Amino acid sequence: MQLHLNTKLKRLLVLFAAVFALALAVSPAAWASPAASTAGNAVAPAVWFNPLADKKDSCKQSTVPCKQADLSIKKSVSRVKRSDDYIFTITVKNNSKIAAEKVVVVDQLSKRFELEYVKGPGCKYGQTVTCKVGTLGAGKSVTITIRVDVEPDNFKGKISNTASVSASTKDPNTKNNSSTVTVTYKRDT
């Protein structure tokens, strides 16, 4: 029994020594930074936690490349001749090399606009048009068309309208995630 216990203890000590030797084989610089080189066959951990990083931003907590997709949105408007109608064209583009997941476009229409129709993927409409585009591939774009009528007919003035895009995939540039157009309405006579 004593011999058997000593054998297990010896094996445990040999295993501990091997792990300790492996830890010593990795230079201190490699443990400080994932970009530093490792000695021999030792491999540094793949994910590094940065306690000084913003805890809400997992991309800052790791040196493993984060999945990010830069979405942009552009809105334009044209008036339908001899009518009180306007057509808004919204183009959303994925400017990245990876797909953007759960892409959603929202357009809160002015109370001056009465919605006539919406054409686009996953669109539900009312005074707030919401289009659940889903996955938008790398370099791809999608177009949404909204037709509205100005109410009341005797209104004169400017009407602004903004559309925005968001996704579950982190966007490194949110400055191009909304687009506003302004129309100056005066009824045709």
JSON list of C-alpha atoms in Angstrom, two decimals:
[
{"chain": "A", "resi": 1, "resn": "MET", "atom": "CA", "xyz": [0.00, 0.00, 0.00]},
{"chain": "A", "resi": 2, "resn": "GLN", "atom": "CA", "xyz": [2.80, 2.41, 0.89]},
{"chain": "A", "resi": 3, "resn": "LEU", "atom": "CA", "xyz": [4.56, 1.63, -2.41]},
{"chain": "A", "resi": 4, "resn": "HIS", "atom": "CA", "xyz": [1.35, 2.19, -4.41]},
{"chain": "A", "resi": 5, "resn": "LEU", "atom": "CA", "xyz": [0.77, 5.60, -2.77]},
{"chain": "A", "resi": 6, "resn": "ASN", "atom": "CA", "xyz": [4.34, 6.64, -3.44]},
{"chain": "A", "resi": 7, "resn": "THR", "atom": "CA", "xyz": [3.96, 5.70, -7.12]},
{"chain": "A", "resi": 8, "resn": "LYS", "atom": "CA", "xyz": [0.85, 7.89, -7.46]},
{"chain": "A", "resi": 9, "resn": "LEU", "atom": "CA", "xyz": [2.60, 10.72, -5.65]},
{"chain": "A", "resi": 10, "resn": "LYS", "atom": "CA", "xyz": [5.64, 10.38, -7.91]},
{"chain": "A", "resi": 11, "resn": "ARG", "atom": "CA", "xyz": [3.45, 10.50, -11.01]},
{"chain": "A", "resi": 12, "resn": "LEU", "atom": "CA", "xyz": [1.68, 13.58, -9.70]},
{"chain": "A", "resi": 13, "resn": "LEU", "atom": "CA", "xyz": [5.01, 15.26, -8.98]},
{"chain": "A", "resi": 14, "resn": "VAL", "atom": "CA", "xyz": [6.30, 14.42, -12.47]},
{"chain": "A", "resi": 15, "resn": "LEU", "atom": "CA", "xyz": [3.13, 15.86, -13.99]},
{"chain": "A", "resi": 16, "resn": "PHE", "atom": "CA", "xyz": [3.45, 19.01, -11.87]},
{"chain": "A", "resi": 17, "resn": "ALA", "atom": "CA", "xyz": [7.10, 19.37, -12.87]},
{"chain": "A", "resi": 18, "resn": "ALA", "atom": "CA", "xyz": [6.18, 19.05, -16.55]},
{"chain": "A", "resi": 19, "resn": "VAL", "atom": "CA", "xyz": [3.50, 21.75, -16.27]},
{"chain": "A", "resi": 20, "resn": "PHE", "atom": "CA", "xyz": [5.89, 23.99, -14.33]},
{"chain": "A", "resi": 21, "resn": "ALA", "atom": "CA", "xyz": [8.62, 23.48, -16.93]},
{"chain": "A", "resi": 22, "resn": "LEU", "atom": "CA", "xyz": [6.17, 24.35, -19.70]},
{"chain": "A", "resi": 23, "resn": "ALA", "atom": "CA", "xyz": [5.18, 27.52, -17.86]},
{"chain": "A", "resi": 24, "resn": "LEU", "atom": "CA", "xyz": [8.83, 28.49, -17.53]},
{"chain": "A", "resi": 25, "resn": "ALA", "atom": "CA", "xyz": [9.43, 27.80, -21.22]},
{"chain": "A", "resi": 26, "resn": "VAL", "atom": "CA", "xyz": [6.99, 30.57, -22.14]},
{"chain": "A", "resi": 27, "resn": "SER", "atom": "CA", "xyz": [8.66, 33.95, -21.82]},
{"chain": "A", "resi": 28, "resn": "PRO", "atom": "CA", "xyz": [7.07, 36.50, -19.45]},
{"chain": "A", "resi": 29, "resn": "ALA", "atom": "CA", "xyz": [6.43, 38.77, -22.44]},
{"chain": "A", "resi": 30, "resn": "ALA", "atom": "CA", "xyz": [4.21, 36.10, -24.00]},
{"chain": "A", "resi": 31, "resn": "TRP", "atom": "CA", "xyz": [2.01, 36.04, -20.92]},
{"chain": "A", "resi": 32, "resn": "ALA", "atom": "CA", "xyz": [1.76, 39.83, -20.91]},
{"chain": "A", "resi": 33, "resn": "SER", "atom": "CA", "xyz": [0.56, 40.09, -24.49]},
{"chain": "A", "resi": 34, "resn": "PRO", "atom": "CA", "xyz": [-1.09, 37.63, -26.87]},
{"chain": "A", "resi": 35, "resn": "ALA", "atom": "CA", "xyz": [0.86, 39.16, -29.74]},
{"chain": "A", "resi": 36, "resn": "ALA", "atom": "CA", "xyz": [4.20, 38.26, -28.16]},
{"chain": "A", "resi": 37, "resn": "SER", "atom": "CA", "xyz": [5.95, 35.14, -29.34]},
{"chain": "A", "resi": 38, "resn": "THR", "atom": "CA", "xyz": [6.05, 31.90, -27.39]},
{"chain": "A", "resi": 39, "resn": "ALA", "atom": "CA", "xyz": [9.07, 29.69, -26.80]},
{"chain": "A", "resi": 40, "resn": "GLY", "atom": "CA", "xyz": [9.20, 26.15, -28.11]},
{"chain": "A", "resi": 41, "resn": "ASN", "atom": "CA", "xyz": [5.83, 24.49, -28.54]},
{"chain": "A", "resi": 42, "resn": "ALA", "atom": "CA", "xyz": [4.10, 26.40, -25.78]},
{"chain": "A", "resi": 43, "resn": "VAL", "atom": "CA", "xyz": [0.92, 28.14, -26.82]},
{"chain": "A", "resi": 44, "resn": "ALA", "atom": "CA", "xyz": [-0.40, 31.26, -25.16]},
{"chain": "A", "resi": 45, "resn": "PRO", "atom": "CA", "xyz": [-4.12, 31.48, -24.40]},
{"chain": "A", "resi": 46, "resn": "ALA", "atom": "CA", "xyz": [-6.29, 32.53, -27.36]},
{"chain": "A", "resi": 47, "resn": "VAL", "atom": "CA", "xyz": [-8.42, 35.06, -25.47]},
{"chain": "A", "resi": 48, "resn": "TRP", "atom": "CA", "xyz": [-6.99, 37.75, -23.26]},
{"chain": "A", "resi": 49, "resn": "PHE", "atom": "CA", "xyz": [-9.07, 39.66, -20.77]},
{"chain": "A", "resi": 50, "resn": "ASN", "atom": "CA", "xyz": [-8.29, 43.33, -20.32]},
{"chain": "A", "resi": 51, "resn": "PRO", "atom": "CA", "xyz": [-9.63, 44.45, -16.91]},
{"chain": "A", "resi": 52, "resn": "LEU", "atom": "CA", "xyz": [-9.24, 48.11, -17.92]},
{"chain": "A", "resi": 53, "resn": "ALA", "atom": "CA", "xyz": [-11.51, 47.72, -20.95]},
{"chain": "A", "resi": 54, "resn": "ASP", "atom": "CA", "xyz": [-15.11, 48.81, -21.12]},
{"chain": "A", "resi": 55, "resn": "LYS", "atom": "CA", "xyz": [-17.09, 45.85, -19.78]},
{"chain": "A", "resi": 56, "resn": "LYS", "atom": "CA", "xyz": [-19.98, 46.61, -22.15]},
{"chain": "A", "resi": 57, "resn": "ASP", "atom": "CA", "xyz": [-17.73, 46.24, -25.18]},
{"chain": "A", "resi": 58, "resn": "SER", "atom": "CA", "xyz": [-16.56, 42.67, -25.57]},
{"chain": "A", "resi": 59, "resn": "CYS", "atom": "CA", "xyz": [-14.43, 43.69, -28.56]},
{"chain": "A", "resi": 60, "resn": "LYS", "atom": "CA", "xyz": [-12.17, 45.70, -26.23]},
{"chain": "A", "resi": 61, "resn": "GLN", "atom": "CA", "xyz": [-11.79, 42.76, -23.83]},
{"chain": "A", "resi": 62, "resn": "SER", "atom": "CA", "xyz": [-10.07, 40.44, -26.26]},
{"chain": "A", "resi": 63, "resn": "THR", "atom": "CA", "xyz": [-7.39, 40.52, -28.88]},
{"chain": "A", "resi": 64, "resn": "VAL", "atom": "CA", "xyz": [-9.28, 37.90, -30.83]},
{"chain": "A", "resi": 65, "resn": "PRO", "atom": "CA", "xyz": [-10.73, 39.77, -33.83]},
{"chain": "A", "resi": 66, "resn": "CYS", "atom": "CA", "xyz": [-14.28, 40.86, -33.09]},
{"chain": "A", "resi": 67, "resn": "LYS", "atom": "CA", "xyz": [-17.05, 40.46, -35.61]},
{"chain": "A", "resi": 68, "resn": "GLN", "atom": "CA", "xyz": [-17.83, 44.00, -36.83]},
{"chain": "A", "resi": 69, "resn": "ALA", "atom": "CA", "xyz": [-19.80, 45.21, -39.82]},
{"chain": "A", "resi": 70, "resn": "ASP", "atom": "CA", "xyz": [-20.03, 48.85, -40.91]},
{"chain": "A", "resi": 71, "resn": "LEU", "atom": "CA", "xyz": [-23.57, 49.52, -42.07]},
{"chain": "A", "resi": 72, "resn": "SER", "atom": "CA", "xyz": [-24.54, 52.75, -43.81]},
{"chain": "A", "resi": 73, "resn": "ILE", "atom": "CA", "xyz": [-27.93, 54.14, -44.74]},
{"chain": "A", "resi": 74, "resn": "LYS", "atom": "CA", "xyz": [-28.84, 56.73, -47.36]},
{"chain": "A", "resi": 75, "resn": "LYS", "atom": "CA", "xyz": [-32.29, 58.18, -47.85]},
{"chain": "A", "resi": 76, "resn": "SER", "atom": "CA", "xyz": [-33.46, 60.13, -50.87]},
{"chain": "A", "resi": 77, "resn": "VAL", "atom": "CA", "xyz": [-36.83, 61.57, -51.83]},
{"chain": "A", "resi": 78, "resn": "SER", "atom": "CA", "xyz": [-38.67, 62.40, -55.03]},
{"chain": "A", "resi": 79, "resn": "ARG", "atom": "CA", "xyz": [-42.08, 63.93, -55.59]},
{"chain": "A", "resi": 80, "resn": "VAL", "atom": "CA", "xyz": [-44.64, 62.21, -57.73]},
{"chain": "A", "resi": 81, "resn": "LYS", "atom": "CA", "xyz": [-45.74, 64.63, -60.47]},
{"chain": "A", "resi": 82, "resn": "ARG", "atom": "CA", "xyz": [-49.20, 66.15, -60.19]},
{"chain": "A", "resi": 83, "resn": "SER", "atom": "CA", "xyz": [-49.87, 64.70, -56.76]},
{"chain": "A", "resi": 84, "resn": "ASP", "atom": "CA", "xyz": [-49.28, 65.23, -53.06]},
{"chain": "A", "resi": 85, "resn": "ASP", "atom": "CA", "xyz": [-47.19, 62.06, -52.92]},
{"chain": "A", "resi": 86, "resn": "TYR", "atom": "CA", "xyz": [-43.51, 61.55, -52.18]},
{"chain": "A", "resi": 87, "resn": "ILE", "atom": "CA", "xyz": [-41.42, 58.44, -52.62]},
{"chain": "A", "resi": 88, "resn": "PHE", "atom": "CA", "xyz": [-38.62, 57.81, -50.15]},
{"chain": "A", "resi": 89, "resn": "THR", "atom": "CA", "xyz": [-35.87, 55.46, -51.26]},
{"chain": "A", "resi": 90, "resn": "ILE", "atom": "CA", "xyz": [-33.75, 54.01, -48.46]},
{"chain": "A", "resi": 91, "resn": "THR", "atom": "CA", "xyz": [-30.56, 52.14, -49.31]},
{"chain": "A", "resi": 92, "resn": "VAL", "atom": "CA", "xyz": [-28.71, 50.19, -46.63]},
{"chain": "A", "resi": 93, "resn": "LYS", "atom": "CA", "xyz": [-25.22, 48.92, -47.45]},
{"chain": "A", "resi": 94, "resn": "ASN", "atom": "CA", "xyz": [-22.85, 46.62, -45.59]},
{"chain": "A", "resi": 95, "resn": "ASN", "atom": "CA", "xyz": [-19.43, 48.20, -46.17]},
{"chain": "A", "resi": 96, "resn": "SER", "atom": "CA", "xyz": [-17.57, 45.33, -44.48]},
{"chain": "A", "resi": 97, "resn": "LYS", "atom": "CA", "xyz": [-16.01, 42.01, -45.40]},
{"chain": "A", "resi": 98, "resn": "ILE", "atom": "CA", "xyz": [-18.31, 40.04, -43.08]},
{"chain": "A", "resi": 99, "resn": "ALA", "atom": "CA", "xyz": [-22.08, 39.65, -42.91]},
{"chain": "A", "resi": 100, "resn": "ALA", "atom": "CA", "xyz": [-24.16, 41.83, -40.58]},
{"chain": "A", "resi": 101, "resn": "GLU", "atom": "CA", "xyz": [-26.70, 39.88, -38.53]},
{"chain": "A", "resi": 102, "resn": "LYS", "atom": "CA", "xyz": [-30.25, 40.90, -37.56]},
{"chain": "A", "resi": 103, "resn": "VAL", "atom": "CA", "xyz": [-30.27, 44.12, -39.57]},
{"chain": "A", "resi": 104, "resn": "VAL", "atom": "CA", "xyz": [-33.28, 46.35, -38.83]},
{"chain": "A", "resi": 105, "resn": "VAL", "atom": "CA", "xyz": [-34.32, 49.59, -40.57]},
{"chain": "A", "resi": 106, "resn": "VAL", "atom": "CA", "xyz": [-36.68, 51.99, -38.77]},
{"chain": "A", "resi": 107, "resn": "ASP", "atom": "CA", "xyz": [-38.36, 55.05, -40.30]},
{"chain": "A", "resi": 108, "resn": "GLN", "atom": "CA", "xyz": [-40.61, 57.14, -38.05]},
{"chain": "A", "resi": 109, "resn": "LEU", "atom": "CA", "xyz": [-42.89, 59.00, -40.45]},
{"chain": "A", "resi": 110, "resn": "SER", "atom": "CA", "xyz": [-44.03, 62.55, -39.74]},
{"chain": "A", "resi": 111, "resn": "LYS", "atom": "CA", "xyz": [-47.66, 63.01, -38.76]},
{"chain": "A", "resi": 112, "resn": "ARG", "atom": "CA", "xyz": [-47.95, 65.05, -41.96]},
{"chain": "A", "resi": 113, "resn": "PHE", "atom": "CA", "xyz": [-47.39, 61.87, -43.99]},
{"chain": "A", "resi": 114, "resn": "GLU", "atom": "CA", "xyz": [-50.05, 59.29, -44.66]},
{"chain": "A", "resi": 115, "resn": "LEU", "atom": "CA", "xyz": [-48.44, 56.00, -45.63]},
{"chain": "A", "resi": 116, "resn": "GLU", "atom": "CA", "xyz": [-49.55, 54.57, -48.98]},
{"chain": "A", "resi": 117, "resn": "TYR", "atom": "CA", "xyz": [-47.18, 51.61, -49.33]},
{"chain": "A", "resi": 118, "resn": "VAL", "atom": "CA", "xyz": [-43.84, 50.10, -48.35]},
{"chain": "A", "resi": 119, "resn": "LYS", "atom": "CA", "xyz": [-41.74, 47.78, -50.48]},
{"chain": "A", "resi": 120, "resn": "GLY", "atom": "CA", "xyz": [-38.78, 45.99, -48.89]},
{"chain": "A", "resi": 121, "resn": "PRO", "atom": "CA", "xyz": [-37.71, 42.85, -47.03]},
{"chain": "A", "resi": 122, "resn": "GLY", "atom": "CA", "xyz": [-39.48, 42.09, -43.74]},
{"chain": "A", "resi": 123, "resn": "CYS", "atom": "CA", "xyz": [-41.33, 45.42, -43.60]},
{"chain": "A", "resi": 124, "resn": "LYS", "atom": "CA", "xyz": [-44.20, 46.10, -41.22]},
{"chain": "A", "resi": 125, "resn": "TYR", "atom": "CA", "xyz": [-45.72, 49.50, -41.47]},
{"chain": "A", "resi": 126, "resn": "GLY", "atom": "CA", "xyz": [-47.78, 52.18, -39.83]},
{"chain": "A", "resi": 127, "resn": "GLN", "atom": "CA", "xyz": [-46.55, 55.62, -38.75]},
{"chain": "A", "resi": 128, "resn": "THR", "atom": "CA", "xyz": [-43.36, 53.75, -37.86]},
{"chain": "A", "resi": 129, "resn": "VAL", "atom": "CA", "xyz": [-42.03, 51.59, -40.68]},
{"chain": "A", "resi": 130, "resn": "THR", "atom": "CA", "xyz": [-39.88, 48.71, -39.39]},
{"chain": "A", "resi": 131, "resn": "CYS", "atom": "CA", "xyz": [-38.07, 46.41, -41.81]},
{"chain": "A", "resi": 132, "resn": "LYS", "atom": "CA", "xyz": [-36.38, 43.34, -40.34]},
{"chain": "A", "resi": 133, "resn": "VAL", "atom": "CA", "xyz": [-33.89, 42.76, -43.13]},
{"chain": "A", "resi": 134, "resn": "GLY", "atom": "CA", "xyz": [-32.12, 39.89, -41.35]},
{"chain": "A", "resi": 135, "resn": "THR", "atom": "CA", "xyz": [-28.62, 38.99, -42.54]},
{"chain": "A", "resi": 136, "resn": "LEU", "atom": "CA", "xyz": [-26.96, 41.43, -44.95]},
{"chain": "A", "resi": 137, "resn": "GLY", "atom": "CA", "xyz": [-23.95, 39.87, -46.65]},
{"chain": "A", "resi": 138, "resn": "ALA", "atom": "CA", "xyz": [-20.53, 41.47, -46.97]},
{"chain": "A", "resi": 139, "resn": "GLY", "atom": "CA", "xyz": [-20.58, 44.25, -49.58]},
{"chain": "A", "resi": 140, "resn": "LYS", "atom": "CA", "xyz": [-24.33, 43.77, -50.19]},
{"chain": "A", "resi": 141, "resn": "SER", "atom": "CA", "xyz": [-27.08, 46.36, -50.11]},
{"chain": "A", "resi": 142, "resn": "VAL", "atom": "CA", "xyz": [-30.85, 46.40, -49.81]},
{"chain": "A", "resi": 143, "resn": "THR", "atom": "CA", "xyz": [-33.39, 49.01, -50.95]},
{"chain": "A", "resi": 144, "resn": "ILE", "atom": "CA", "xyz": [-36.64, 49.96, -49.24]},
{"chain": "A", "resi": 145, "resn": "THR", "atom": "CA", "xyz": [-39.24, 52.16, -50.94]},
{"chain": "A", "resi": 146, "resn": "ILE", "atom": "CA", "xyz": [-41.88, 54.12, -49.02]},
{"chain": "A", "resi": 147, "resn": "ARG", "atom": "CA", "xyz": [-44.67, 56.12, -50.67]},
{"chain": "A", "resi": 148, "resn": "VAL", "atom": "CA", "xyz": [-46.51, 58.74, -48.64]},
{"chain": "A", "resi": 149, "resn": "ASP", "atom": "CA", "xyz": [-49.20, 61.34, -49.19]},
{"chain": "A", "resi": 150, "resn": "VAL", "atom": "CA", "xyz": [-49.00, 64.77, -47.51]},
{"chain": "A", "resi": 151, "resn": "GLU", "atom": "CA", "xyz": [-51.94, 65.59, -45.22]},
{"chain": "A", "resi": 152, "resn": "PRO", "atom": "CA", "xyz": [-53.71, 67.96, -45.09]},
{"chain": "A", "resi": 153, "resn": "ASP", "atom": "CA", "xyz": [-53.64, 69.05, -48.69]},
{"chain": "A", "resi": 154, "resn": "ASN", "atom": "CA", "xyz": [-53.53, 72.73, -47.78]},
{"chain": "A", "resi": 155, "resn": "PHE", "atom": "CA", "xyz": [-50.33, 72.38, -45.69]},
{"chain": "A", "resi": 156, "resn": "LYS", "atom": "CA", "xyz": [-47.35, 74.51, -46.70]},
{"chain": "A", "resi": 157, "resn": "GLY", "atom": "CA", "xyz": [-43.90, 74.09, -45.23]},
{"chain": "A", "resi": 158, "resn": "LYS", "atom": "CA", "xyz": [-40.98, 71.79, -44.56]},
{"chain": "A", "resi": 159, "resn": "ILE", "atom": "CA", "xyz": [-41.23, 68.21, -43.38]},
{"chain": "A", "resi": 160, "resn": "SER", "atom": "CA", "xyz": [-38.18, 66.25, -42.25]},
{"chain": "A", "resi": 161, "resn": "ASN", "atom": "CA", "xyz": [-37.96, 62.49, -42.13]},
{"chain": "A", "resi": 162, "resn": "THR", "atom": "CA", "xyz": [-35.21, 60.23, -40.75]},
{"chain": "A", "resi": 163, "resn": "ALA", "atom": "CA", "xyz": [-34.46, 56.54, -41.26]},
{"chain": "A", "resi": 164, "resn": "SER", "atom": "CA", "xyz": [-31.95, 54.56, -39.21]},
{"chain": "A", "resi": 165, "resn": "VAL", "atom": "CA", "xyz": [-30.30, 51.15, -39.36]},
{"chain": "A", "resi": 166, "resn": "SER", "atom": "CA", "xyz": [-29.02, 48.86, -36.62]},
{"chain": "A", "resi": 167, "resn": "ALA", "atom": "CA", "xyz": [-27.81, 45.27, -36.30]},
{"chain": "A", "resi": 168, "resn": "SER", "atom": "CA", "xyz": [-26.84, 42.75, -33.64]},
{"chain": "A", "resi": 169, "resn": "THR", "atom": "CA", "xyz": [-23.34, 42.71, -35.16]},
{"chain": "A", "resi": 170, "resn": "LYS", "atom": "CA", "xyz": [-21.18, 45.49, -33.70]},
{"chain": "A", "resi": 171, "resn": "ASP", "atom": "CA", "xyz": [-20.89, 48.52, -35.97]},
{"chain": "A", "resi": 172, "resn": "PRO", "atom": "CA", "xyz": [-17.54, 50.36, -35.65]},
{"chain": "A", "resi": 173, "resn": "ASN", "atom": "CA", "xyz": [-18.93, 53.50, -37.34]},
{"chain": "A", "resi": 174, "resn": "THR", "atom": "CA", "xyz": [-22.37, 54.61, -36.14]},
{"chain": "A", "resi": 175, "resn": "LYS", "atom": "CA", "xyz": [-22.08, 58.07, -37.73]},
{"chain": "A", "resi": 176, "resn": "ASN", "atom": "CA", "xyz": [-23.54, 56.70, -40.99]},
{"chain": "A", "resi": 177, "resn": "ASN", "atom": "CA", "xyz": [-26.42, 54.78, -39.38]},
{"chain": "A", "resi": 178, "resn": "SER", "atom": "CA", "xyz": [-29.10, 57.43, -39.94]},
{"chain": "A", "resi": 179, "resn": "SER", "atom": "CA", "xyz": [-30.15, 59.59, -42.85]},
{"chain": "A", "resi": 180, "resn": "THR", "atom": "CA", "xyz": [-32.55, 62.55, -42.94]},
{"chain": "A", "resi": 181, "resn": "VAL", "atom": "CA", "xyz": [-34.29, 64.22, -45.87]},
{"chain": "A", "resi": 182, "resn": "THR", "atom": "CA", "xyz": [-36.42, 67.36, -45.81]},
{"chain": "A", "resi": 183, "resn": "VAL", "atom": "CA", "xyz": [-39.16, 68.18, -48.27]},
{"chain": "A", "resi": 184, "resn": "THR", "atom": "CA", "xyz": [-40.63, 71.63, -48.83]},
{"chain": "A", "resi": 185, "resn": "TYR", "atom": "CA", "xyz": [-44.27, 71.06, -49.58]},
{"chain": "A", "resi": 186, "resn": "LYS", "atom": "CA", "xyz": [-46.63, 73.36, -51.41]},
{"chain": "A", "resi": 187, "resn": "ARG", "atom": "CA", "xyz": [-49.65, 71.92, -53.14]},
{"chain": "A", "resi": 188, "resn": "ASP", "atom": "CA", "xyz": [-49.47, 71.92, -56.94]},
{"chain": "A", "resi": 189, "resn": "THR", "atom": "CA", "xyz": [-52.12, 74.11, -58.51]}
]
